[in-house]
CSV table of C-alpha atoms in Angstrom, one decimal:
chain,number,residue,atom,x,y,z
Z,1437,UNK,CA,-14.8,0.9,46.9
Z,1438,UNK,CA,-14.6,-1.5,44.0
Z,1439,UNK,CA,-11.5,-2.0,41.8
Z,1440,UNK,CA,-11.7,-2.8,38.1
Z,1441,UNK,CA,-8.5,-4.4,37.0
Z,1442,UNK,CA,-7.8,-5.0,33.3
Z,1443,UNK,CA,-5.5,-7.6,31.8
Z,1444,UNK,CA,-1.8,-7.0,31.2
Z,1445,UNK,CA,-1.1,-5.4,27.9
Z,1446,UNK,CA,-4.5,-3.8,27.6
Z,1447,UNK,CA,-4.3,-0.8,25.2
Z,1448,UNK,CA,-5.3,2.6,26.6
Z,1449,UNK,CA,-5.4,5.3,24.1
Z,1450,UNK,CA,-7.2,7.5,21.7
Z,1451,UNK,CA,-8.2,7.9,18.1
Z,1452,UNK,CA,-8.5,10.6,15.5
Z,1453,UNK,CA,-8.5,10.9,11.7
Z,1454,UNK,CA,-6.0,12.7,9.5
Z,1455,UNK,CA,-8.6,15.0,8.0
Z,1456,UNK,CA,-10.0,16.0,11.5
Z,1457,UNK,CA,-6.7,16.7,13.1
Z,1458,UNK,CA,-4.0,17.6,10.5
Z,1459,UNK,CA,-5.7,20.4,8.7
Z,1460,UNK,CA,-5.6,20.7,4.9
Z,1461,UNK,CA,-1.9,21.8,4.9
Z,1462,UNK,CA,-1.5,21.6,1.2
Z,1463,UNK,CA,2.0,23.1,1.1
Z,1464,UNK,CA,3.8,19.7,0.8
Z,1465,UNK,CA,1.8,18.4,-2.1
Z,1466,UNK,CA,-1.5,17.2,-0.6
Z,1467,UNK,CA,-4.3,17.1,-3.1
Z,1468,UNK,CA,-8.0,18.0,-2.3
Z,1469,UNK,CA,-10.3,15.4,-0.8
Z,1470,UNK,CA,-14.1,15.5,-0.7
Z,1471,UNK,CA,-14.1,17.7,2.5
Z,1472,UNK,CA,-11.9,20.3,0.9
Z,1473,UNK,CA,-14.1,20.4,-2.1
Z,1474,UNK,CA,-17.4,20.5,-0.2
Z,1475,UNK,CA,-16.2,23.4,1.9
Z,1476,UNK,CA,-15.1,25.2,-1.2
Z,1477,UNK,CA,-18.5,24.7,-2.7
Z,1478,UNK,CA,-20.6,25.5,0.3
Z,1479,UNK,CA,-18.9,26.8,3.5
Z,1480,UNK,CA,-22.3,27.6,5.0
Z,1481,UNK,CA,-22.9,23.8,5.4
Z,1482,UNK,CA,-20.2,23.8,8.1
Z,1483,UNK,CA,-20.8,24.9,11.7
Z,1484,UNK,CA,-19.9,28.6,12.0
Z,1485,UNK,CA,-18.4,28.4,8.5
Z,1486,UNK,CA,-15.3,26.5,9.9
Z,1487,UNK,CA,-14.0,24.0,7.4
Z,1488,UNK,CA,-11.0,21.6,7.2
Z,1489,UNK,CA,-8.4,24.2,6.5
Z,1490,UNK,CA,-6.7,24.1,9.9
Z,1491,UNK,CA,-8.6,21.8,12.3
Z,1492,UNK,CA,-6.3,20.9,15.2
Z,1493,UNK,CA,-3.2,21.8,13.1
Z,1494,UNK,CA,-1.6,18.4,13.9
Z,1495,UNK,CA,0.4,18.7,10.7
Z,1496,UNK,CA,2.5,21.5,12.3
Z,1497,UNK,CA,2.1,20.7,16.0
Z,1498,UNK,CA,2.2,16.9,16.1
Z,1499,UNK,CA,5.4,16.8,18.2
Z,1500,UNK,CA,3.8,18.9,21.0
Z,1501,UNK,CA,0.5,17.1,20.9
Z,1502,UNK,CA,2.1,13.6,20.9
Z,1503,UNK,CA,4.2,14.6,24.0
Z,1504,UNK,CA,1.0,15.8,25.7
Z,1505,UNK,CA,-0.8,12.5,24.8
Z,1506,UNK,CA,2.0,10.6,26.5
Z,1507,UNK,CA,1.4,12.7,29.6
Z,1508,UNK,CA,-2.3,11.8,29.5
Z,1509,UNK,CA,-1.4,8.1,29.7
Z,1510,UNK,CA,-2.0,7.4,26.0
Z,1511,UNK,CA,-0.1,4.2,25.1
Z,1512,UNK,CA,-1.6,3.6,21.7
Z,1513,UNK,CA,-3.0,6.1,19.1
Z,1514,UNK,CA,-5.1,5.4,16.0
Z,1515,UNK,CA,-4.9,7.9,13.2
Z,1516,UNK,CA,-5.4,7.7,9.4
Z,1517,UNK,CA,-3.2,8.1,6.4
Z,1518,UNK,CA,-4.7,10.6,3.9
Z,1519,UNK,CA,-4.9,9.0,0.5
Z,1520,UNK,CA,-4.7,12.5,-1.1
Z,1521,UNK,CA,-1.6,13.4,0.9
Z,1522,UNK,CA,0.3,10.2,-0.2
Z,1523,UNK,CA,-0.9,9.7,-3.7
Z,1524,UNK,CA,-1.0,12.8,-6.0
Z,1525,UNK,CA,-3.2,11.7,-8.9
Z,1526,UNK,CA,-5.1,8.8,-10.6
Z,1527,UNK,CA,-1.8,7.6,-12.1
Z,1528,UNK,CA,-0.7,6.7,-8.6
Z,1529,UNK,CA,2.2,9.1,-8.3
Z,1530,UNK,CA,3.6,8.9,-4.8
Z,1531,UNK,CA,4.1,12.2,-2.9
Z,1532,UNK,CA,7.4,11.7,-1.1
Z,1533,UNK,CA,6.8,14.7,1.2
Z,1534,UNK,CA,3.6,13.1,2.4
Z,1535,UNK,CA,5.3,9.8,3.0
Z,1536,UNK,CA,8.0,11.7,5.0
Z,1537,UNK,CA,5.5,13.5,7.1
Z,1538,UNK,CA,3.9,10.2,8.2
Z,1539,UNK,CA,7.3,8.7,8.9
Z,1540,UNK,CA,8.0,11.6,11.3
Z,1541,UNK,CA,4.6,11.2,13.0
Z,1542,UNK,CA,5.1,7.4,13.5
Z,1543,UNK,CA,8.7,8.0,14.8
Z,1544,UNK,CA,7.5,10.6,17.2
Z,1545,UNK,CA,4.8,8.3,18.5
Z,1546,UNK,CA,7.3,5.4,19.0
Z,1547,UNK,CA,9.8,7.7,20.7
Z,1548,UNK,CA,7.1,8.6,23.2
Z,1549,UNK,CA,6.2,5.0,23.9
Z,1550,UNK,CA,2.9,5.2,22.0
Z,1551,UNK,CA,2.0,2.4,19.6
Z,1552,UNK,CA,0.7,3.7,16.2
Z,1553,UNK,CA,-2.4,2.1,14.7
Z,1554,UNK,CA,-2.9,3.2,11.2
Z,1555,UNK,CA,-6.2,3.4,9.3
Z,1556,UNK,CA,-6.2,3.6,5.5
Z,1557,UNK,CA,-9.5,5.3,5.0
Z,1558,UNK,CA,-11.5,7.6,7.3
Z,1559,UNK,CA,-14.1,9.2,4.9
Z,1560,UNK,CA,-11.4,11.0,2.9
Z,1561,UNK,CA,-11.9,10.1,-0.8
Z,1562,UNK,CA,-9.5,12.2,-3.0
Z,1563,UNK,CA,-11.3,14.4,-5.4
Z,1564,UNK,CA,-9.4,13.0,-8.3
Z,1565,UNK,CA,-11.2,9.7,-7.7
Z,1566,UNK,CA,-14.5,11.3,-6.6
Z,1567,UNK,CA,-14.6,12.9,-10.0
Z,1568,UNK,CA,-14.7,9.3,-11.4
Z,1569,UNK,CA,-17.5,8.2,-9.1
Z,1570,UNK,CA,-15.6,7.4,-5.9
Z,1571,UNK,CA,-16.5,3.9,-4.6
Z,1572,UNK,CA,-19.3,3.7,-7.2
Z,1573,UNK,CA,-16.4,3.0,-9.6
Z,1574,UNK,CA,-14.7,-0.4,-9.7
Z,1575,UNK,CA,-11.5,1.3,-10.8
Z,1576,UNK,CA,-11.4,3.2,-7.5
Z,1577,UNK,CA,-11.2,-0.2,-5.7
Z,1578,UNK,CA,-8.1,-1.2,-7.4
Z,1579,UNK,CA,-6.6,2.3,-6.9
Z,1580,UNK,CA,-7.3,2.0,-3.2
Z,1581,UNK,CA,-5.5,-1.3,-3.0
Z,1582,UNK,CA,-2.5,0.2,-4.7
Z,1583,UNK,CA,-2.5,3.0,-2.2
Z,1584,UNK,CA,-2.6,0.5,0.6
Z,1585,UNK,CA,0.4,-1.4,-0.9
Z,1586,UNK,CA,2.4,1.8,-0.9
Z,1587,UNK,CA,1.5,2.3,2.8
Z,1588,UNK,CA,2.4,-1.2,3.7
Z,1589,UNK,CA,5.7,-1.0,1.9
Z,1590,UNK,CA,6.6,2.2,3.7
Z,1591,UNK,CA,5.3,1.8,7.2
Z,1592,UNK,CA,4.7,-1.9,8.0
Z,1593,UNK,CA,8.1,-2.3,9.5
Z,1594,UNK,CA,7.2,0.2,12.2
Z,1595,UNK,CA,3.4,-0.4,12.5
Z,1596,UNK,CA,2.0,-3.8,13.6
Z,1597,UNK,CA,-1.8,-3.0,13.7
Z,1598,UNK,CA,-3.6,-1.7,10.7
Z,1599,UNK,CA,-7.2,-0.8,9.8
Z,1600,UNK,CA,-8.7,-1.0,6.3
Z,1601,UNK,CA,-11.7,1.3,6.8
Z,1602,UNK,CA,-13.2,3.3,9.7
Z,1603,UNK,CA,-16.9,3.0,9.9
Z,1604,UNK,CA,-17.4,2.0,6.2
Z,1605,UNK,CA,-21.2,2.1,6.5
Z,1606,UNK,CA,-21.0,5.9,7.0
Z,1607,UNK,CA,-20.1,6.6,3.4
Z,1608,UNK,CA,-23.1,4.9,1.8
Z,1609,UNK,CA,-25.4,5.8,4.7
Z,1610,UNK,CA,-24.5,9.5,5.0
Z,1611,UNK,CA,-23.3,10.2,1.5
Z,1612,UNK,CA,-25.9,8.3,-0.6
Z,1613,UNK,CA,-28.9,8.0,1.7
Z,1614,UNK,CA,-29.3,10.8,4.2
Z,1615,UNK,CA,-27.6,13.8,2.6
Z,1616,UNK,CA,-25.1,14.5,5.5
Z,1617,UNK,CA,-21.8,13.8,3.7
Z,1618,UNK,CA,-20.5,14.5,0.2
Z,1619,UNK,CA,-21.6,13.8,-2.5
Z,1620,UNK,CA,-25.1,14.5,-1.0
Z,1621,UNK,CA,-26.9,11.9,-3.0
Z,1622,UNK,CA,-30.1,10.1,-2.0
Z,1623,UNK,CA,-30.3,6.8,-4.0
Z,1624,UNK,CA,-30.5,3.5,-2.3
Z,1625,UNK,CA,-29.3,1.4,-5.1
Z,1626,UNK,CA,-26.2,3.6,-5.6
Z,1627,UNK,CA,-25.6,3.4,-1.8
Z,1628,UNK,CA,-25.7,-0.4,-2.0
Z,1629,UNK,CA,-23.1,-0.4,-4.8
Z,1630,UNK,CA,-20.8,1.9,-2.8
Z,1631,UNK,CA,-21.1,-0.3,0.3
Z,1632,UNK,CA,-20.3,-3.4,-1.7
Z,1633,UNK,CA,-17.2,-1.9,-3.4
Z,1634,UNK,CA,-16.0,-0.6,0.0
Z,1635,UNK,CA,-16.2,-4.1,1.4
Z,1636,UNK,CA,-14.5,-5.6,-1.7
Z,1637,UNK,CA,-11.7,-3.0,-1.3
Z,1638,UNK,CA,-11.3,-3.9,2.4
Z,1639,UNK,CA,-11.1,-7.6,1.6
Z,1640,UNK,CA,-8.6,-7.0,-1.2
Z,1641,UNK,CA,-6.4,-4.9,1.1
Z,1642,UNK,CA,-6.4,-7.7,3.6
Z,1643,UNK,CA,-5.3,-10.0,0.9
Z,1644,UNK,CA,-2.6,-7.6,-0.2
Z,1645,UNK,CA,-1.3,-7.2,3.4
Z,1646,UNK,CA,-0.8,-11.0,3.6
Z,1647,UNK,CA,0.6,-11.4,0.2
Z,1648,UNK,CA,3.3,-8.8,1.0
Z,1649,UNK,CA,4.3,-10.9,4.1
Z,1650,UNK,CA,3.6,-8.1,6.6
Z,1651,UNK,CA,4.0,-9.5,10.1
Z,1652,UNK,CA,1.3,-7.5,12.0
Z,1653,UNK,CA,-2.5,-7.7,12.2
Z,1654,UNK,CA,-5.1,-6.1,10.0
Z,1655,UNK,CA,-8.7,-5.3,10.9
Z,1656,UNK,CA,-11.6,-3.1,10.3
Z,1657,UNK,CA,-13.3,-0.5,12.5
Z,1658,UNK,CA,-17.1,-0.7,12.6
Z,1659,UNK,CA,-19.7,1.4,14.4
Z,1660,UNK,CA,-21.6,-1.5,15.8
Z,1661,UNK,CA,-24.6,0.4,17.1
Z,1662,UNK,CA,-26.7,-2.1,19.0
Z,1663,UNK,CA,-30.3,-2.1,17.8
Z,1664,UNK,CA,-33.2,-2.4,20.3
Z,1665,UNK,CA,-36.9,-2.6,19.5
Z,1666,UNK,CA,-39.5,-0.9,21.6
Z,1667,UNK,CA,-41.5,-4.0,22.4
Z,1668,UNK,CA,-39.7,-7.4,22.3
Z,1669,UNK,CA,-43.0,-9.1,22.6
Z,1670,UNK,CA,-44.2,-7.6,19.4
Z,1671,UNK,CA,-43.1,-9.6,16.3
Z,1672,UNK,CA,-43.3,-6.5,14.1
Z,1673,UNK,CA,-41.0,-4.6,16.4
Z,1674,UNK,CA,-38.5,-7.5,16.5
Z,1675,UNK,CA,-38.5,-7.7,12.7
Z,1676,UNK,CA,-37.9,-3.9,12.5
Z,1677,UNK,CA,-34.9,-4.2,14.8
Z,1678,UNK,CA,-33.6,-7.2,12.8
Z,1679,UNK,CA,-33.8,-5.3,9.6
Z,1680,UNK,CA,-32.0,-2.3,11.0
Z,1681,UNK,CA,-29.3,-4.5,12.3
Z,1682,UNK,CA,-28.9,-6.2,8.9
Z,1683,UNK,CA,-28.5,-2.8,7.1
Z,1684,UNK,CA,-26.3,-0.9,9.5
Z,1685,UNK,CA,-24.3,-3.5,11.4
Z,1686,UNK,CA,-24.2,-6.9,9.7
Z,1687,UNK,CA,-23.8,-5.5,6.1
Z,1688,UNK,CA,-20.1,-5.1,7.0
Z,1689,UNK,CA,-19.7,-7.2,10.1
Z,1690,UNK,CA,-20.6,-10.5,8.5
Z,1691,UNK,CA,-18.5,-10.2,5.3
Z,1692,UNK,CA,-15.5,-8.8,7.3
Z,1693,UNK,CA,-15.5,-11.6,9.9
Z,1694,UNK,CA,-17.4,-14.5,8.3
Z,1695,UNK,CA,-16.6,-13.8,4.7
Z,1696,UNK,CA,-20.3,-13.8,3.6
Z,1697,UNK,CA,-23.3,-11.6,3.5
Z,1698,UNK,CA,-26.4,-12.5,5.6
Z,1699,UNK,CA,-28.9,-14.4,3.4
Z,1700,UNK,CA,-31.8,-12.2,4.6
Z,1701,UNK,CA,-30.0,-9.0,3.6
Z,1702,UNK,CA,-29.4,-10.5,0.1
Z,1703,UNK,CA,-33.1,-11.4,0.0
Z,1704,UNK,CA,-34.2,-7.8,0.8
Z,1705,UNK,CA,-31.8,-6.4,-1.8
Z,1706,UNK,CA,-33.2,-8.9,-4.4
Z,1707,UNK,CA,-36.8,-7.9,-3.5
Z,1708,UNK,CA,-35.9,-4.2,-4.1
Z,1709,UNK,CA,-33.9,-4.8,-7.3
Z,1710,UNK,CA,-30.9,-3.4,-5.4
Z,1711,UNK,CA,-28.3,-6.2,-5.7
Z,1712,UNK,CA,-25.0,-4.6,-6.6
Z,1713,UNK,CA,-23.0,-5.3,-9.7
Z,1714,UNK,CA,-20.6,-8.1,-8.6
Z,1715,UNK,CA,-18.7,-11.2,-9.8
Z,1716,UNK,CA,-18.3,-14.6,-8.2
Z,1717,UNK,CA,-14.5,-14.0,-8.1
Z,1718,UNK,CA,-15.1,-10.9,-6.0
Z,1719,UNK,CA,-17.3,-12.8,-3.6
Z,1720,UNK,CA,-14.6,-15.5,-3.3
Z,1721,UNK,CA,-12.1,-12.7,-2.5
Z,1722,UNK,CA,-14.4,-11.5,0.3
Z,1723,UNK,CA,-14.9,-15.1,1.5
Z,1724,UNK,CA,-11.2,-15.8,1.8
Z,1725,UNK,CA,-9.9,-12.6,3.3
Z,1726,UNK,CA,-11.5,-12.0,6.7
Z,1727,UNK,CA,-9.9,-9.7,9.2
Z,1728,UNK,CA,-7.7,-10.5,12.1
Z,1729,UNK,CA,-9.5,-8.3,14.6
Z,1730,UNK,CA,-12.3,-5.8,15.0
Z,1731,UNK,CA,-12.4,-2.2,16.1
Z,1732,UNK,CA,-15.7,-1.2,17.7
Z,1733,UNK,CA,-16.9,2.4,17.8
Z,1734,UNK,CA,-19.7,3.0,20.3
Z,1735,UNK,CA,-21.4,6.2,21.2
Z,1736,UNK,CA,-25.2,5.4,21.5
Z,1737,UNK,CA,-27.8,2.7,20.8
Z,1738,UNK,CA,-30.3,2.5,18.0
Z,1739,UNK,CA,-33.9,2.4,19.0
Z,1740,UNK,CA,-36.5,1.3,16.5
Z,1741,UNK,CA,-40.1,0.3,16.2
Z,1742,UNK,CA,-42.2,-1.1,13.3
Z,1743,UNK,CA,-43.4,1.5,10.8
Z,1744,UNK,CA,-46.7,3.1,11.7
Z,1745,UNK,CA,-47.3,4.0,8.0
Z,1746,UNK,CA,-45.5,3.1,4.8
Z,1747,UNK,CA,-42.4,5.2,3.9
Z,1748,UNK,CA,-42.9,7.7,1.1
Z,1749,UNK,CA,-39.7,7.7,-0.9
Z,1750,UNK,CA,-38.8,7.7,-4.6
Z,1751,UNK,CA,-35.8,5.4,-3.9
Z,1752,UNK,CA,-35.0,2.3,-2.0
Z,1753,UNK,CA,-34.4,3.2,1.7
Z,1754,UNK,CA,-33.6,1.0,4.7
Z,1755,UNK,CA,-36.2,3.1,6.6
Z,1756,UNK,CA,-38.9,1.2,4.7
Z,1757,UNK,CA,-38.5,-1.5,7.3
Z,1758,UNK,CA,-38.5,0.5,10.6
Z,1759,UNK,CA,-38.7,3.9,12.2
Z,1760,UNK,CA,-36.8,5.4,15.1
Z,1761,UNK,CA,-38.1,6.3,18.5
Z,1762,UNK,CA,-36.7,7.7,21.7
Z,1763,UNK,CA,-37.6,6.0,25.0
Z,1764,UNK,CA,-39.0,8.1,27.8
Z,1765,UNK,CA,-36.7,9.2,30.6
Z,1766,UNK,CA,-33.5,7.9,28.9
Z,1767,UNK,CA,-30.2,9.6,29.7
Z,1768,UNK,CA,-29.2,12.0,27.0
Z,1769,UNK,CA,-26.1,13.9,26.0
Z,1770,UNK,CA,-28.0,17.0,25.1
Z,1771,UNK,CA,-25.0,18.5,23.2
Z,1772,UNK,CA,-25.3,15.7,20.6
Z,1773,UNK,CA,-28.9,14.6,21.1
Z,1774,UNK,CA,-27.5,11.1,21.7
Z,1775,UNK,CA,-28.8,8.6,24.2
Z,1776,UNK,CA,-26.2,7.5,26.8
Z,1777,UNK,CA,-26.6,3.8,27.3
Z,1778,UNK,CA,-23.5,2.2,28.7
Z,1779,UNK,CA,-24.7,-1.4,28.7
Z,1780,UNK,CA,-24.7,-1.2,24.9
Z,1781,UNK,CA,-21.0,-1.8,25.0
Z,1782,UNK,CA,-21.5,-5.0,27.0
Z,1783,UNK,CA,-24.2,-6.2,24.5
Z,1784,UNK,CA,-21.8,-5.6,21.6
Z,1785,UNK,CA,-19.1,-7.7,23.3
Z,1786,UNK,CA,-21.5,-10.6,24.1
Z,1787,UNK,CA,-22.8,-10.6,20.5
Z,1788,UNK,CA,-19.2,-10.8,19.1
Z,1789,UNK,CA,-18.4,-13.6,21.6
Z,1790,UNK,CA,-21.5,-15.7,20.8
Z,1791,UNK,CA,-22.0,-15.1,17.1
Z,1792,UNK,CA,-18.6,-14.0,15.6
Z,1793,UNK,CA,-16.2,-16.6,17.0
Z,1794,UNK,CA,-15.1,-14.3,19.9
Z,1795,UNK,CA,-12.8,-12.6,17.4
Z,1796,UNK,CA,-10.3,-10.3,19.2
Z,1797,UNK,CA,-11.6,-6.7,19.3
Z,1798,UNK,CA,-11.0,-3.4,20.9
Z,1799,UNK,CA,-13.0,-0.3,21.6
Z,1800,UNK,CA,-11.6,2.0,18.9
Z,1801,UNK,CA,-13.9,5.0,19.7
Z,1802,UNK,CA,-16.0,6.0,22.7
Z,1803,UNK,CA,-16.5,9.5,23.9
Z,1804,UNK,CA,-18.6,12.4,25.0
Z,1805,UNK,CA,-18.9,15.6,22.9
Z,1806,UNK,CA,-19.8,18.6,24.9
Z,1807,UNK,CA,-20.9,22.0,23.5
Z,1808,UNK,CA,-19.7,25.3,25.0
Z,1809,UNK,CA,-17.1,23.6,27.2
Z,1810,UNK,CA,-15.6,27.0,28.0
Z,1811,UNK,CA,-18.2,27.4,30.6
Z,1812,UNK,CA,-16.4,24.8,32.7
Z,1813,UNK,CA,-13.1,26.6,32.8
Z,1814,UNK,CA,-11.8,27.1,36.3
Z,1815,UNK,CA,-9.7,30.1,37.6
Z,1816,UNK,CA,-6.5,28.5,36.3
Z,1817,UNK,CA,-7.9,28.1,32.8
Z,1818,UNK,CA,-8.5,24.3,33.0
Z,1819,UNK,CA,-11.7,22.6,31.9
Z,1820,UNK,CA,-13.3,20.8,34.8
Z,1821,UNK,CA,-14.7,17.9,32.9
Z,1822,UNK,CA,-15.8,15.5,35.6
Z,1823,UNK,CA,-18.7,14.6,33.4
Z,1824,UNK,CA,-16.2,13.0,31.0
Z,1825,UNK,CA,-14.6,11.0,33.7
Z,1826,UNK,CA,-18.0,9.7,34.8
Z,1827,UNK,CA,-19.0,8.9,31.2
Z,1828,UNK,CA,-15.8,6.8,30.7
Z,1829,UNK,CA,-16.2,5.1,34.1
Z,1830,UNK,CA,-19.8,4.1,33.3
Z,1831,UNK,CA,-18.7,2.5,30.0
Z,1832,UNK,CA,-15.6,0.8,31.4
Z,1833,UNK,CA,-17.7,-0.9,34.1
Z,1834,UNK,CA,-19.8,-2.6,31.4
Z,1835,UNK,CA,-16.7,-3.4,29.3
Z,1836,UNK,CA,-15.0,-4.9,32.3
Z,1837,UNK,CA,-18.1,-7.1,32.9
Z,1838,UNK,CA,-18.0,-8.3,29.3
Z,1839,UNK,CA,-14.3,-9.2,29.6
Z,1840,UNK,CA,-15.0,-11.1,32.8
Z,1841,UNK,CA,-17.6,-13.1,30.9
Z,1842,UNK,CA,-15.1,-14.1,28.3
Z,1843,UNK,CA,-15.2,-11.3,25.7
Z,1844,UNK,CA,-11.9,-11.0,23.8
Z,1845,UNK,CA,-11.4,-7.2,24.2
Z,1846,UNK,CA,-7.9,-6.0,24.2
Z,1847,UNK,CA,-8.1,-2.2,24.4
Z,1848,UNK,CA,-10.1,1.0,24.9
Z,1849,UNK,CA,-9.6,4.2,22.8
Z,1850,UNK,CA,-11.2,7.5,23.5
Z,1851,UNK,CA,-12.3,9.8,20.7
Z,1852,UNK,CA,-10.3,12.0,20.8
Z,1853,UNK,CA,-7.1,12.7,22.9
Z,1854,UNK,CA,-7.4,16.3,21.9
Z,1855,UNK,CA,-10.3,18.4,20.6
Z,1856,UNK,CA,-10.7,17.8,16.9
Z,1857,UNK,CA,-12.7,19.2,14.0
Z,1858,UNK,CA,-15.9,17.2,13.5
Z,1859,UNK,CA,-17.0,17.2,9.9
Z,1860,UNK,CA,-19.8,19.6,9.4
Z,1861,UNK,CA,-20.0,20.3,13.2
Z,1862,UNK,CA,-16.5,21.8,13.3
Z,1863,UNK,CA,-15.6,22.5,16.9
Z,1864,UNK,CA,-19.2,22.7,18.2
Z,1865,UNK,CA,-18.7,19.7,20.5
Z,1866,UNK,CA,-15.4,19.0,22.3
Z,1867,UNK,CA,-14.2,15.5,23.1
Z,1868,UNK,CA,-10.6,15.6,24.2
Z,1869,UNK,CA,-8.5,15.3,27.3
Z,1870,UNK,CA,-6.5,18.2,25.7
Z,1871,UNK,CA,-8.2,21.5,25.0
Z,1872,UNK,CA,-7.5,23.1,21.6
Z,1873,UNK,CA,-7.8,26.9,21.5
Z,1874,UNK,CA,-9.1,27.4,17.9
Z,1875,UNK,CA,-7.8,31.0,18.1
Z,1876,UNK,CA,-4.3,29.9,19.1
Z,1877,UNK,CA,-3.3,26.4,18.1
Z,1878,UNK,CA,0.1,26.9,19.7
Z,1879,UNK,CA,-1.5,26.8,23.2
Z,1880,UNK,CA,-3.1,23.4,23.8
Z,1881,UNK,CA,-3.9,22.7,27.5
Z,1882,UNK,CA,-4.9,19.7,29.7
Z,1883,UNK,CA,-8.4,19.2,30.9
Z,1884,UNK,CA,-9.0,17.7,34.4
Z,1885,UNK,CA,-9.8,14.3,32.8
Z,1886,UNK,CA,-6.3,14.0,31.5
Z,1887,UNK,CA,-4.7,13.3,34.9
Z,1888,UNK,CA,-7.5,10.8,35.7
Z,1889,UNK,CA,-6.9,8.8,32.5
Z,1890,UNK,CA,-3.2,8.8,33.2
Z,1891,UNK,CA,-3.9,7.1,36.5
Z,1892,UNK,CA,-6.1,4.5,34.8
Z,1893,UNK,CA,-3.5,3.8,32.1
Z,1894,UNK,CA,-0.6,3.6,34.6
Z,1895,UNK,CA,-2.4,1.2,36.9
Z,1896,UNK,CA,-4.3,-0.7,34.3
Z,1897,UNK,CA,-7.4,-0.2,36.5
Z,1898,UNK,CA,-9.8,2.3,38.0
Z,1899,UNK,CA,-11.8,2.4,41.2
Z,1900,UNK,CA,-15.3,3.6,42.1
């Protein structure tokens, strides 16, 4: 039997987003965001027609869920602040009821010994700014910084770890390239502009945080999906993997940590007439305002190969430089269609250690979504999710190895402590230690994995 001990102060916890757990709950002045609007326009786009109206109903049940998180061994919890709940309009009117709600949540977390980590954006653009173009519009950048300043003023005395954006690449990737998120646009040049303005907004928020004299740390959460080519001995495959990494990892990793964009990425954008509108002053802002730490979300690897034929597309697309493939006999989470590759977490850590100054980082999301989890209910009504325990163990072994080899990782968060609504997939796949009955939100219950995670957190270790 082998014991895996983690360092003192290691953060054990979970993460969710406000949209995915709170529910729309507009009764206290919340305005619509893009998810509310998309569901109104096309409810059929959401799994079983379930939209963001209720989700996990954290807005009304946060006290109960926070107490249950404590019983699971959760010692830190990342959630987001909904821009549309705190700011009522483009004039920047502050909704005091929204502010009061988040104060209550933060206080409840602290009262239960759980450190709050707050994220300022988790794909939740307010419609009053989406109508102006969202992050295609430079004015939206300034508005986001103003929103962040309101949050820092209100909450920084209680919260010492902040996040500017969660997975910022998802908005341009899924909203402006692949038609999976609102506004359902496919235009590579617009995607690049959105990505640039999001990075600028992140850097300006970091600057504001320091200007205001806040005493904590501020970072960014990136889905650093490691990219592997099919044949490392084939130069074409290596170049395909290099290009995919530039587009989907380094486009935010480099400016956030190093303050500059990769020269090869800039060259590709120039060749495709896709360089975003920008100023030298903005680039200087990005250069000067790098993050204090990184959050890393990891679920699966990216496998690519050189293109077998040219991409047919009317717009600039990253896929022009590679195509995806699935290796034979790989482990799969069949519910999601995602490869399970635990070593990817180790590879991320080594890359950060060797190429990004070994900046402090934590695993901000890792988890296993399982469909039809009701089939694993035992006679007492508890989900027997030993598969989740094994999934976590497999990843923690590789994370422990990375830390032993000098990687500066200080925490591990599961997505999600409780079952949450997943964008257009609704409750198709369940992730939590706590089961949410979507027909009765007043009856959350523990899964078997909850007691195991509590043991890990209490002992700061696990054993094989």
